[in-house]
Amino acid sequence: MASPPPVVAVRLGQLSFSFAFPLFLSAFLVVSQAAPWPMMLQDPSHQAKLGQGLSLSSAAPALKWKYQAGGEVESSVVVGNKLVYSAAGKRIFALDRETGSEVWSFAAQQNILASGALAGGVFMVGADDHFFYALAEDTGKLLWKFEAGEAGEFTGGATVGEEEGVVYVGSGDEQLHAYFLNGTKRFSFEATAPVCSTPALDKTGIYFGDDFGRFFKLDRATGKQIWRQQFPANIRAPARLEPDGIFLSIGDPDESLSGEILRLGYDGSTMWRSDCGRGGRHKCGSCWTAPAVVGDVVIGACGLDSKSEGFIWGLEKDSGKVRWKVQTGNDCQTSSPMVVGDAVVVGCTDGKLYAIGAQDGARRWHFEAQAGIWTTPAMDEHGTIFIGSHDGYVYALEGTRKGGHDAAEM
């Protein structure tokens, strides 16, 4: 593993300080307010929730703006202080957060399906051309890139560990890659199967799955394997890390194996496997999404490519037993739930963005795009929701409340 170059990333309260020496002729200092949603699922542990006092509005969300991206949007939106970032087709782009107008775009060589991450003034995302790109957040200028190995398409999202100033991302070359924010390689871990799940981080570990159904914990300081667990179906879902357990989903979209939602201990032990995955009347289907945790309920979204239906599941946190389920018009296997107060917001390939009460599964509202929603929703500190769709649009929606008033009124 490469020795750390002189790179420092420090957060003090709401301020981020980033130093990077090798990339430039002299040292520089960037001081900026922390981005509200700098990666898919909001933070390295994938909490996917933001804002004190925010809750869902009682009415269906109002459209703030929409942007025609020119292709299907599968790259989940990342929210900075002034701009939002996504990709469609071969284009990576940044939009003004308030108006939706395009600020810059960058052309990759092939399509971008993966989700990016923002840190230290750099937006980073991988593409099907085997390259992982690092672009200046304000201008889109290419700062550096690295090329993965054979079959090295990037489909999972990138995760940044701010303490060490490192971005972690898996690829089809069967490796988890770790790079400092200046483009210097830190390490690569060989998983021996494609790594399509977005890695999660806690203070000591890196957690991710591969397409052979193996789930790994690596030492965050060294990149060495601490433990590995084998499951019966592939793991493309990001894990969600809670103080009392790791929550993840597994499944094959062609229905060759039943999907499940699981709770693990931090020693790798299985605490429970969801009832819906045992082949009975509550069969999950394929689950490629990070489960949400709201109080005593775990919420996952699942479905199958072969069936025109999907399900959003509410499970008892202590046991994995089914508390409720919501049927949707098509599968929900790629959009992870975002937590807003006592509810979640999640997209499905039936083109609807659903707002669901966490305790009872009651539908609060839905927003309908013109084609399927494969991306995970994001939100800014004022409660604006951002989502991309296969209809080629990125949407900004006003669908939350703060202090008893709609966020749009604040």
mmCIF file of C-alpha atoms in Angstrom:
data_model
loop_
_atom_site.group_PDB
_atom_site.id
_atom_site.type_symbol
_atom_site.label_atom_id
_atom_site.label_comp_id
_atom_site.label_asym_id
_atom_site.label_seq_id
_atom_site.Cartn_x
_atom_site.Cartn_y
_atom_site.Cartn_z
ATOM 1 C CA MET A 1 0.000 0.000 0.000
ATOM 2 C CA ALA A 2 1.330 3.437 -0.894
ATOM 3 C CA SER A 3 2.485 5.698 1.910
ATOM 4 C CA PRO A 4 0.147 8.647 2.429
ATOM 5 C CA PRO A 5 1.261 11.752 0.517
ATOM 6 C CA PRO A 6 1.015 15.135 2.226
ATOM 7 C CA VAL A 7 -2.762 15.361 2.025
ATOM 8 C CA VAL A 8 -4.907 16.534 4.921
ATOM 9 C CA ALA A 9 -8.710 16.746 5.098
ATOM 10 C CA VAL A 10 -10.180 18.190 8.291
ATOM 11 C CA ARG A 11 -13.738 19.168 9.209
ATOM 12 C CA LEU A 12 -14.372 21.637 12.015
ATOM 13 C CA GLY A 13 -18.089 21.971 12.650
ATOM 14 C CA GLN A 14 -19.610 23.000 9.326
ATOM 15 C CA LEU A 15 -16.251 23.970 7.784
ATOM 16 C CA SER A 16 -14.108 21.664 5.639
ATOM 17 C CA PHE A 17 -10.368 22.297 5.232
ATOM 18 C CA SER A 18 -8.571 20.384 2.476
ATOM 19 C CA PHE A 19 -4.856 20.436 1.693
ATOM 20 C CA ALA A 20 -3.384 18.732 -1.391
ATOM 21 C CA PHE A 21 0.270 19.219 -2.278
ATOM 22 C CA PRO A 22 1.353 16.800 -5.049
ATOM 23 C CA LEU A 23 -1.374 17.834 -7.501
ATOM 24 C CA PHE A 24 -0.262 21.452 -7.630
ATOM 25 C CA LEU A 25 3.045 23.327 -7.616
ATOM 26 C CA SER A 26 2.449 24.728 -4.167
ATOM 27 C CA ALA A 27 0.228 24.011 -1.220
ATOM 28 C CA PHE A 28 -3.240 25.505 -1.145
ATOM 29 C CA LEU A 29 -6.052 25.767 1.325
ATOM 30 C CA VAL A 30 -9.736 25.355 0.513
ATOM 31 C CA VAL A 31 -12.240 26.462 3.118
ATOM 32 C CA SER A 32 -15.877 25.701 2.396
ATOM 33 C CA GLN A 33 -19.102 24.856 4.094
ATOM 34 C CA ALA A 34 -19.736 21.120 4.170
ATOM 35 C CA ALA A 35 -21.903 19.955 1.251
ATOM 36 C CA PRO A 36 -25.369 18.824 2.391
ATOM 37 C CA TRP A 37 -25.470 15.569 0.354
ATOM 38 C CA PRO A 38 -21.921 14.891 -0.914
ATOM 39 C CA MET A 39 -22.441 11.270 -1.993
ATOM 40 C CA MET A 40 -25.214 8.755 -2.616
ATOM 41 C CA LEU A 41 -26.984 8.010 0.704
ATOM 42 C CA GLN A 42 -25.591 11.264 2.149
ATOM 43 C CA ASP A 43 -22.655 10.088 4.267
ATOM 44 C CA PRO A 44 -20.101 7.252 4.510
ATOM 45 C CA SER A 45 -22.314 5.179 6.829
ATOM 46 C CA HIS A 46 -25.280 5.632 4.435
ATOM 47 C CA GLN A 47 -27.715 7.241 6.863
ATOM 48 C CA ALA A 48 -29.598 8.975 3.989
ATOM 49 C CA LYS A 49 -31.194 11.580 6.211
ATOM 50 C CA LEU A 50 -30.650 15.285 6.704
ATOM 51 C CA GLY A 51 -32.090 18.244 8.529
ATOM 52 C CA GLN A 52 -33.531 18.855 11.958
ATOM 53 C CA GLY A 53 -37.279 19.351 12.092
ATOM 54 C CA LEU A 54 -37.932 18.299 8.487
ATOM 55 C CA SER A 55 -40.956 16.151 7.727
ATOM 56 C CA LEU A 56 -42.978 15.309 4.642
ATOM 57 C CA SER A 57 -45.505 17.847 3.431
ATOM 58 C CA SER A 58 -49.123 16.727 3.473
ATOM 59 C CA ALA A 59 -49.645 17.323 -0.246
ATOM 60 C CA ALA A 60 -47.887 15.882 -3.284
ATOM 61 C CA PRO A 61 -44.583 17.654 -3.961
ATOM 62 C CA ALA A 62 -44.444 20.738 -6.172
ATOM 63 C CA LEU A 63 -41.992 20.849 -9.075
ATOM 64 C CA LYS A 64 -39.285 23.448 -8.448
ATOM 65 C CA TRP A 65 -37.452 22.791 -11.712
ATOM 66 C CA LYS A 66 -36.502 20.003 -14.095
ATOM 67 C CA TYR A 67 -33.498 19.604 -16.357
ATOM 68 C CA GLN A 68 -33.390 17.637 -19.613
ATOM 69 C CA ALA A 69 -30.199 15.592 -19.373
ATOM 70 C CA GLY A 70 -30.333 14.083 -22.858
ATOM 71 C CA GLY A 71 -30.361 10.463 -21.735
ATOM 72 C CA GLU A 72 -31.499 8.053 -19.037
ATOM 73 C CA VAL A 73 -30.362 9.174 -15.582
ATOM 74 C CA GLU A 74 -29.099 6.327 -13.368
ATOM 75 C CA SER A 75 -26.408 8.297 -11.525
ATOM 76 C CA SER A 76 -27.904 9.457 -8.214
ATOM 77 C CA VAL A 77 -27.796 13.211 -7.625
ATOM 78 C CA VAL A 78 -25.066 14.639 -5.374
ATOM 79 C CA VAL A 79 -25.847 17.979 -3.714
ATOM 80 C CA GLY A 80 -23.195 20.636 -3.117
ATOM 81 C CA ASN A 81 -23.542 24.101 -1.626
ATOM 82 C CA LYS A 82 -24.366 25.810 -4.937
ATOM 83 C CA LEU A 83 -24.504 23.024 -7.523
ATOM 84 C CA VAL A 84 -25.970 19.544 -7.926
ATOM 85 C CA TYR A 85 -24.181 16.811 -9.883
ATOM 86 C CA SER A 86 -25.291 13.784 -11.899
ATOM 87 C CA ALA A 87 -24.737 12.069 -15.249
ATOM 88 C CA ALA A 88 -26.683 10.751 -18.245
ATOM 89 C CA GLY A 89 -25.373 8.891 -21.259
ATOM 90 C CA LYS A 90 -21.699 9.829 -21.603
ATOM 91 C CA ARG A 91 -22.110 13.249 -19.928
ATOM 92 C CA ILE A 92 -21.262 14.275 -16.388
ATOM 93 C CA PHE A 93 -22.897 17.595 -15.523
ATOM 94 C CA ALA A 94 -23.388 20.183 -12.793
ATOM 95 C CA LEU A 95 -26.551 22.269 -12.384
ATOM 96 C CA ASP A 96 -27.361 25.405 -10.445
ATOM 97 C CA ARG A 97 -29.118 24.174 -7.312
ATOM 98 C CA GLU A 98 -31.759 26.905 -7.326
ATOM 99 C CA THR A 99 -32.613 27.145 -11.032
ATOM 100 C CA GLY A 100 -31.579 23.831 -12.609
ATOM 101 C CA SER A 101 -29.574 25.601 -15.323
ATOM 102 C CA GLU A 102 -26.477 23.774 -16.549
ATOM 103 C CA VAL A 103 -23.185 25.175 -15.262
ATOM 104 C CA TRP A 104 -20.779 22.722 -16.878
ATOM 105 C CA SER A 105 -20.583 19.286 -18.490
ATOM 106 C CA PHE A 106 -17.802 16.801 -19.156
ATOM 107 C CA ALA A 107 -17.784 14.008 -21.748
ATOM 108 C CA ALA A 108 -16.635 10.516 -20.806
ATOM 109 C CA GLN A 109 -15.923 7.870 -23.448
ATOM 110 C CA GLN A 110 -18.844 5.608 -22.492
ATOM 111 C CA ASN A 111 -22.003 5.751 -20.398
ATOM 112 C CA ILE A 112 -22.058 6.679 -16.721
ATOM 113 C CA LEU A 113 -24.334 4.537 -14.534
ATOM 114 C CA ALA A 114 -22.463 4.980 -11.251
ATOM 115 C CA SER A 115 -23.066 7.638 -8.610
ATOM 116 C CA GLY A 116 -20.401 10.161 -7.692
ATOM 117 C CA ALA A 117 -18.993 11.827 -4.587
ATOM 118 C CA LEU A 118 -17.939 15.363 -3.728
ATOM 119 C CA ALA A 119 -15.010 16.288 -1.458
ATOM 120 C CA GLY A 120 -12.196 18.827 -1.267
ATOM 121 C CA GLY A 121 -13.431 20.813 -4.262
ATOM 122 C CA VAL A 122 -13.505 17.689 -6.458
ATOM 123 C CA PHE A 123 -16.448 15.754 -7.959
ATOM 124 C CA MET A 124 -15.544 12.116 -8.646
ATOM 125 C CA VAL A 125 -17.436 9.433 -10.578
ATOM 126 C CA GLY A 126 -16.689 6.246 -12.521
ATOM 127 C CA ALA A 127 -17.865 5.317 -16.031
ATOM 128 C CA ASP A 128 -18.337 2.271 -18.254
ATOM 129 C CA ASP A 129 -15.112 3.240 -20.084
ATOM 130 C CA HIS A 130 -13.153 1.829 -17.093
ATOM 131 C CA PHE A 131 -12.066 5.325 -15.994
ATOM 132 C CA PHE A 132 -12.740 7.006 -12.676
ATOM 133 C CA TYR A 133 -12.808 10.768 -13.197
ATOM 134 C CA ALA A 134 -11.975 13.575 -10.753
ATOM 135 C CA LEU A 135 -13.293 16.960 -11.895
ATOM 136 C CA ALA A 136 -13.097 20.445 -10.400
ATOM 137 C CA GLU A 137 -16.467 20.946 -8.699
ATOM 138 C CA ASP A 138 -16.990 24.513 -10.008
ATOM 139 C CA THR A 139 -15.744 24.145 -13.598
ATOM 140 C CA GLY A 140 -15.728 20.456 -14.550
ATOM 141 C CA LYS A 141 -12.030 20.624 -15.456
ATOM 142 C CA LEU A 142 -10.356 17.207 -15.394
ATOM 143 C CA LEU A 143 -7.936 17.077 -12.452
ATOM 144 C CA TRP A 144 -6.994 13.404 -12.618
ATOM 145 C CA LYS A 145 -8.328 9.979 -13.547
ATOM 146 C CA PHE A 146 -7.375 6.360 -13.074
ATOM 147 C CA GLU A 147 -8.158 3.329 -15.221
ATOM 148 C CA ALA A 148 -9.472 0.095 -13.726
ATOM 149 C CA GLY A 149 -8.395 -3.258 -15.067
ATOM 150 C CA GLU A 150 -10.037 -5.678 -17.500
ATOM 151 C CA ALA A 151 -13.872 -5.576 -17.360
ATOM 152 C CA GLY A 152 -13.438 -2.583 -15.074
ATOM 153 C CA GLU A 153 -16.764 -0.834 -15.592
ATOM 154 C CA PHE A 154 -17.897 1.287 -12.663
ATOM 155 C CA THR A 155 -21.516 0.718 -11.639
ATOM 156 C CA GLY A 156 -21.447 1.247 -7.873
ATOM 157 C CA GLY A 157 -21.131 4.601 -6.163
ATOM 158 C CA ALA A 158 -18.070 6.269 -4.680
ATOM 159 C CA THR A 159 -17.662 6.941 -0.945
ATOM 160 C CA VAL A 160 -15.281 9.463 0.611
ATOM 161 C CA GLY A 161 -13.535 9.109 3.949
ATOM 162 C CA GLU A 162 -12.840 12.721 4.878
ATOM 163 C CA GLU A 163 -10.549 11.902 7.806
ATOM 164 C CA GLU A 164 -7.927 10.313 5.546
ATOM 165 C CA GLY A 165 -8.921 12.223 2.391
ATOM 166 C CA VAL A 166 -9.557 9.034 0.390
ATOM 167 C CA VAL A 167 -12.247 7.996 -2.095
ATOM 168 C CA TYR A 168 -13.293 4.314 -2.138
ATOM 169 C CA VAL A 169 -14.978 2.698 -5.153
ATOM 170 C CA GLY A 170 -15.482 -0.813 -6.516
ATOM 171 C CA SER A 171 -15.430 -1.876 -10.167
ATOM 172 C CA GLY A 172 -15.998 -4.778 -12.519
ATOM 173 C CA ASP A 173 -12.287 -5.630 -12.409
ATOM 174 C CA GLU A 174 -13.063 -7.406 -9.103
ATOM 175 C CA GLN A 175 -11.321 -4.832 -6.954
ATOM 176 C CA LEU A 176 -12.107 -2.183 -4.391
ATOM 177 C CA HIS A 177 -9.945 0.841 -5.176
ATOM 178 C CA ALA A 178 -8.807 3.517 -2.718
ATOM 179 C CA TYR A 179 -7.299 6.794 -3.960
ATOM 180 C CA PHE A 180 -6.242 9.954 -2.187
ATOM 181 C CA LEU A 181 -8.128 13.042 -3.354
ATOM 182 C CA ASN A 182 -5.080 14.193 -5.338
ATOM 183 C CA GLY A 183 -5.120 11.027 -7.483
ATOM 184 C CA THR A 184 -2.399 9.080 -5.658
ATOM 185 C CA LYS A 185 -3.267 5.418 -5.217
ATOM 186 C CA ARG A 186 -3.614 4.250 -1.628
ATOM 187 C CA PHE A 187 -4.468 0.569 -2.205
ATOM 188 C CA SER A 188 -6.578 -1.892 -4.183
ATOM 189 C CA PHE A 189 -8.211 -4.946 -2.605
ATOM 190 C CA GLU A 190 -8.776 -8.055 -4.746
ATOM 191 C CA ALA A 191 -12.255 -9.512 -4.197
ATOM 192 C CA THR A 192 -12.144 -12.092 -7.079
ATOM 193 C CA ALA A 193 -15.659 -11.070 -8.227
ATOM 194 C CA PRO A 194 -17.089 -7.803 -9.608
ATOM 195 C CA VAL A 195 -17.612 -5.178 -6.901
ATOM 196 C CA CYS A 196 -20.771 -3.234 -7.725
ATOM 197 C CA SER A 197 -21.879 -2.259 -4.222
ATOM 198 C CA THR A 198 -21.138 1.208 -2.877
ATOM 199 C CA PRO A 199 -18.736 0.846 0.084
ATOM 200 C CA ALA A 200 -19.771 1.999 3.563
ATOM 201 C CA LEU A 201 -17.370 3.295 6.203
ATOM 202 C CA ASP A 202 -17.209 3.535 9.961
ATOM 203 C CA LYS A 203 -14.247 4.671 12.061
ATOM 204 C CA THR A 204 -12.318 1.434 11.616
ATOM 205 C CA GLY A 205 -13.854 -0.500 8.727
ATOM 206 C CA ILE A 206 -14.801 -0.567 5.036
ATOM 207 C CA TYR A 207 -17.895 -2.681 4.208
ATOM 208 C CA PHE A 208 -18.989 -3.894 0.758
ATOM 209 C CA GLY A 209 -20.277 -6.902 -1.171
ATOM 210 C CA ASP A 210 -19.452 -8.608 -4.466
ATOM 211 C CA ASP A 211 -21.292 -10.482 -7.204
ATOM 212 C CA PHE A 212 -20.438 -13.890 -5.676
ATOM 213 C CA GLY A 213 -22.488 -13.097 -2.573
ATOM 214 C CA ARG A 214 -19.544 -12.306 -0.325
ATOM 215 C CA PHE A 215 -19.669 -9.439 2.148
ATOM 216 C CA PHE A 216 -16.362 -7.995 3.365
ATOM 217 C CA LYS A 217 -15.041 -5.897 6.200
ATOM 218 C CA LEU A 218 -11.615 -4.372 5.554
ATOM 219 C CA ASP A 219 -9.395 -2.492 7.950
ATOM 220 C CA ARG A 220 -9.799 1.178 7.038
ATOM 221 C CA ALA A 221 -6.198 1.965 7.984
ATOM 222 C CA THR A 222 -4.514 -0.821 5.986
ATOM 223 C CA GLY A 223 -7.009 -2.152 3.427
ATOM 224 C CA LYS A 224 -6.516 -5.689 4.777
ATOM 225 C CA GLN A 225 -9.454 -8.098 5.179
ATOM 226 C CA ILE A 226 -10.811 -8.438 8.722
ATOM 227 C CA TRP A 227 -13.639 -10.869 7.924
ATOM 228 C CA ARG A 228 -15.787 -12.146 5.065
ATOM 229 C CA GLN A 229 -19.235 -13.736 5.046
ATOM 230 C CA GLN A 230 -20.847 -15.780 2.272
ATOM 231 C CA PHE A 231 -24.521 -15.376 1.283
ATOM 232 C CA PRO A 232 -26.625 -17.211 -1.341
ATOM 233 C CA ALA A 233 -27.160 -14.300 -3.772
ATOM 234 C CA ASN A 234 -25.103 -11.426 -5.110
ATOM 235 C CA ILE A 235 -24.638 -8.262 -3.077
ATOM 236 C CA ARG A 236 -24.921 -5.067 -5.081
ATOM 237 C CA ALA A 237 -26.648 -3.117 -2.332
ATOM 238 C CA PRO A 238 -24.805 -0.592 -0.193
ATOM 239 C CA ALA A 239 -24.819 -1.510 3.489
ATOM 240 C CA ARG A 240 -26.355 0.840 6.039
ATOM 241 C CA LEU A 241 -24.332 1.096 9.240
ATOM 242 C CA GLU A 242 -26.172 1.654 12.506
ATOM 243 C CA PRO A 243 -24.701 1.639 16.039
ATOM 244 C CA ASP A 244 -26.375 -1.709 16.762
ATOM 245 C CA GLY A 245 -25.848 -3.497 13.472
ATOM 246 C CA ILE A 246 -25.166 -3.628 9.742
ATOM 247 C CA PHE A 247 -28.235 -3.733 7.493
ATOM 248 C CA LEU A 248 -27.933 -4.939 3.903
ATOM 249 C CA SER A 249 -29.859 -6.553 1.065
ATOM 250 C CA ILE A 250 -29.083 -9.367 -1.359
ATOM 251 C CA GLY A 251 -30.753 -10.771 -4.462
ATOM 252 C CA ASP A 252 -30.648 -11.759 -8.130
ATOM 253 C CA PRO A 253 -33.004 -9.826 -10.430
ATOM 254 C CA ASP A 254 -33.653 -12.858 -12.684
ATOM 255 C CA GLU A 255 -35.332 -14.699 -9.729
ATOM 256 C CA SER A 256 -32.804 -17.534 -9.713
ATOM 257 C CA LEU A 257 -32.396 -16.896 -5.979
ATOM 258 C CA SER A 258 -34.734 -15.198 -3.556
ATOM 259 C CA GLY A 259 -33.684 -11.833 -2.213
ATOM 260 C CA GLU A 260 -33.377 -11.065 1.465
ATOM 261 C CA ILE A 261 -32.768 -8.220 3.881
ATOM 262 C CA LEU A 262 -30.268 -9.010 6.636
ATOM 263 C CA ARG A 263 -28.969 -7.635 9.908
ATOM 264 C CA LEU A 264 -25.362 -8.437 10.829
ATOM 265 C CA GLY A 265 -23.231 -7.814 13.872
ATOM 266 C CA TYR A 266 -19.941 -5.976 13.540
ATOM 267 C CA ASP A 267 -18.144 -9.285 14.018
ATOM 268 C CA GLY A 268 -19.814 -10.567 10.831
ATOM 269 C CA SER A 269 -22.398 -12.741 12.592
ATOM 270 C CA THR A 270 -25.924 -12.899 11.173
ATOM 271 C CA MET A 271 -28.418 -11.485 13.675
ATOM 272 C CA TRP A 272 -31.463 -12.165 11.472
ATOM 273 C CA ARG A 273 -32.579 -12.818 7.898
ATOM 274 C CA SER A 274 -35.875 -11.339 6.781
ATOM 275 C CA ASP A 275 -38.975 -13.531 6.754
ATOM 276 C CA CYS A 276 -39.858 -12.228 3.300
ATOM 277 C CA GLY A 277 -36.824 -13.967 1.807
ATOM 278 C CA ARG A 278 -37.687 -17.513 2.910
ATOM 279 C CA GLY A 279 -39.929 -18.372 -0.046
ATOM 280 C CA GLY A 280 -43.234 -17.989 1.787
ATOM 281 C CA ARG A 281 -46.018 -15.533 1.113
ATOM 282 C CA HIS A 282 -43.703 -12.635 1.946
ATOM 283 C CA LYS A 283 -40.998 -13.192 -0.665
ATOM 284 C CA CYS A 284 -38.809 -10.116 -1.093
ATOM 285 C CA GLY A 285 -37.636 -10.485 -4.664
ATOM 286 C CA SER A 286 -34.270 -8.994 -5.608
ATOM 287 C CA CYS A 287 -33.017 -6.260 -3.275
ATOM 288 C CA TRP A 288 -30.148 -4.069 -4.460
ATOM 289 C CA THR A 289 -30.967 -1.161 -2.167
ATOM 290 C CA ALA A 290 -29.631 -0.055 1.212
ATOM 291 C CA PRO A 291 -32.312 -0.625 3.871
ATOM 292 C CA ALA A 292 -33.398 2.442 5.833
ATOM 293 C CA VAL A 293 -33.755 2.384 9.613
ATOM 294 C CA VAL A 294 -36.445 4.581 11.185
ATOM 295 C CA GLY A 295 -36.941 3.915 14.885
ATOM 296 C CA ASP A 296 -37.816 0.236 15.305
ATOM 297 C CA VAL A 297 -38.539 -0.376 11.600
ATOM 298 C CA VAL A 298 -36.183 -1.443 8.792
ATOM 299 C CA ILE A 299 -37.403 -0.489 5.319
ATOM 300 C CA GLY A 300 -36.203 -2.079 2.082
ATOM 301 C CA ALA A 301 -37.281 -1.863 -1.552
ATOM 302 C CA CYS A 302 -37.229 -4.910 -3.842
ATOM 303 C CA GLY A 303 -38.543 -6.446 -7.065
ATOM 304 C CA LEU A 304 -37.749 -8.655 -10.048
ATOM 305 C CA ASP A 305 -36.957 -7.902 -13.682
ATOM 306 C CA SER A 306 -39.425 -10.593 -14.754
ATOM 307 C CA LYS A 307 -42.489 -9.215 -12.942
ATOM 308 C CA SER A 308 -44.459 -5.986 -13.278
ATOM 309 C CA GLU A 309 -44.625 -5.437 -9.554
ATOM 310 C CA GLY A 310 -42.413 -4.420 -6.697
ATOM 311 C CA PHE A 311 -42.611 -4.174 -2.927
ATOM 312 C CA ILE A 312 -41.489 -1.800 -0.232
ATOM 313 C CA TRP A 313 -41.063 -3.774 2.986
ATOM 314 C CA GLY A 314 -41.287 -2.656 6.603
ATOM 315 C CA LEU A 315 -39.566 -5.127 8.948
ATOM 316 C CA GLU A 316 -39.263 -5.292 12.712
ATOM 317 C CA LYS A 317 -35.761 -4.115 13.591
ATOM 318 C CA ASP A 318 -35.346 -6.650 16.400
ATOM 319 C CA SER A 319 -36.438 -9.741 14.470
ATOM 320 C CA GLY A 320 -36.736 -9.111 10.717
ATOM 321 C CA LYS A 321 -40.408 -10.109 10.781
ATOM 322 C CA VAL A 322 -42.697 -8.342 8.330
ATOM 323 C CA ARG A 323 -44.671 -5.475 9.848
ATOM 324 C CA TRP A 324 -46.083 -4.149 6.556
ATOM 325 C CA LYS A 325 -45.543 -4.171 2.806
ATOM 326 C CA VAL A 326 -46.548 -1.803 0.014
ATOM 327 C CA GLN A 327 -47.016 -3.094 -3.526
ATOM 328 C CA THR A 328 -45.891 -0.873 -6.401
ATOM 329 C CA GLY A 329 -46.448 -0.965 -10.136
ATOM 330 C CA ASN A 330 -42.957 -2.229 -10.934
ATOM 331 C CA ASP A 331 -39.739 -3.188 -9.172
ATOM 332 C CA CYS A 332 -37.920 -0.910 -6.722
ATOM 333 C CA GLN A 333 -34.642 -2.810 -6.625
ATOM 334 C CA THR A 334 -32.142 0.023 -7.303
ATOM 335 C CA SER A 335 -33.449 3.158 -5.527
ATOM 336 C CA SER A 336 -32.578 3.156 -1.815
ATOM 337 C CA PRO A 337 -34.989 4.783 0.663
ATOM 338 C CA MET A 338 -34.201 8.280 1.958
ATOM 339 C CA VAL A 339 -35.356 9.112 5.494
ATOM 340 C CA VAL A 340 -37.458 12.258 6.052
ATOM 341 C CA GLY A 341 -38.728 12.537 9.621
ATOM 342 C CA ASP A 342 -40.988 9.552 10.323
ATOM 343 C CA ALA A 343 -41.186 8.486 6.666
ATOM 344 C CA VAL A 344 -39.085 7.390 3.703
ATOM 345 C CA VAL A 345 -38.948 8.508 0.082
ATOM 346 C CA VAL A 346 -37.998 5.933 -2.561
ATOM 347 C CA GLY A 347 -38.237 5.581 -6.341
ATOM 348 C CA CYS A 348 -39.448 2.643 -8.421
ATOM 349 C CA THR A 349 -39.204 1.664 -12.066
ATOM 350 C CA ASP A 350 -42.937 2.323 -12.455
ATOM 351 C CA GLY A 351 -41.879 5.986 -12.643
ATOM 352 C CA LYS A 352 -43.166 6.957 -9.211
ATOM 353 C CA LEU A 353 -41.367 8.483 -6.260
ATOM 354 C CA TYR A 354 -43.188 7.195 -3.170
ATOM 355 C CA ALA A 355 -43.421 8.773 0.281
ATOM 356 C CA ILE A 356 -44.241 6.057 2.821
ATOM 357 C CA GLY A 357 -44.871 6.261 6.564
ATOM 358 C CA ALA A 358 -42.248 4.200 8.366
ATOM 359 C CA GLN A 359 -44.409 2.847 11.176
ATOM 360 C CA ASP A 360 -47.446 1.706 9.205
ATOM 361 C CA GLY A 361 -46.528 1.742 5.502
ATOM 362 C CA ALA A 362 -49.199 4.349 4.743
ATOM 363 C CA ARG A 363 -48.719 6.179 1.458
ATOM 364 C CA ARG A 364 -48.266 9.899 2.124
ATOM 365 C CA TRP A 365 -47.903 11.038 -1.485
ATOM 366 C CA HIS A 366 -46.222 10.163 -4.759
ATOM 367 C CA PHE A 367 -44.621 12.083 -7.614
ATOM 368 C CA GLU A 368 -44.828 10.608 -11.094
ATOM 369 C CA ALA A 369 -42.060 10.968 -13.661
ATOM 370 C CA GLN A 370 -42.485 9.915 -17.294
ATOM 371 C CA ALA A 371 -40.346 6.758 -16.960
ATOM 372 C CA GLY A 372 -38.716 4.601 -14.312
ATOM 373 C CA ILE A 373 -36.747 5.952 -11.362
ATOM 374 C CA TRP A 374 -33.528 4.003 -10.787
ATOM 375 C CA THR A 375 -31.704 6.610 -8.718
ATOM 376 C CA THR A 376 -31.615 7.137 -4.966
ATOM 377 C CA PRO A 377 -33.176 10.460 -3.904
ATOM 378 C CA ALA A 378 -31.091 13.239 -2.361
ATOM 379 C CA MET A 379 -32.025 16.339 -0.381
ATOM 380 C CA ASP A 380 -30.568 19.732 0.533
ATOM 381 C CA GLU A 381 -30.637 21.398 3.939
ATOM 382 C CA HIS A 382 -33.834 23.273 3.045
ATOM 383 C CA GLY A 383 -35.756 20.102 2.201
ATOM 384 C CA THR A 384 -35.645 20.217 -1.613
ATOM 385 C CA ILE A 385 -35.653 16.650 -2.994
ATOM 386 C CA PHE A 386 -33.583 15.767 -6.086
ATOM 387 C CA ILE A 387 -34.149 12.695 -8.260
ATOM 388 C CA GLY A 388 -33.152 11.487 -11.734
ATOM 389 C CA SER A 389 -35.294 9.362 -14.054
ATOM 390 C CA HIS A 390 -35.099 7.208 -17.171
ATOM 391 C CA ASP A 391 -37.248 9.866 -18.844
ATOM 392 C CA GLY A 392 -34.035 11.891 -19.167
ATOM 393 C CA TYR A 393 -34.851 14.499 -16.528
ATOM 394 C CA VAL A 394 -33.368 15.534 -13.210
ATOM 395 C CA TYR A 395 -36.137 16.861 -10.947
ATOM 396 C CA ALA A 396 -36.044 19.244 -7.982
ATOM 397 C CA LEU A 397 -39.157 18.870 -5.809
ATOM 398 C CA GLU A 398 -40.578 20.745 -2.842
ATOM 399 C CA GLY A 399 -42.098 17.952 -0.771
ATOM 400 C CA THR A 400 -41.040 18.569 2.828
ATOM 401 C CA ARG A 401 -42.103 20.713 5.773
ATOM 402 C CA LYS A 402 -40.114 22.484 8.457
ATOM 403 C CA GLY A 403 -41.568 23.827 11.674
ATOM 404 C CA GLY A 404 -45.140 23.346 10.461
ATOM 405 C CA HIS A 405 -44.589 25.145 7.153
ATOM 406 C CA ASP A 406 -43.815 23.840 3.690
ATOM 407 C CA ALA A 407 -40.091 24.098 2.991
ATOM 408 C CA ALA A 408 -40.854 26.179 -0.097
ATOM 409 C CA GLU A 409 -42.256 28.890 2.201
ATOM 410 C CA MET A 410 -39.143 29.092 4.366
#
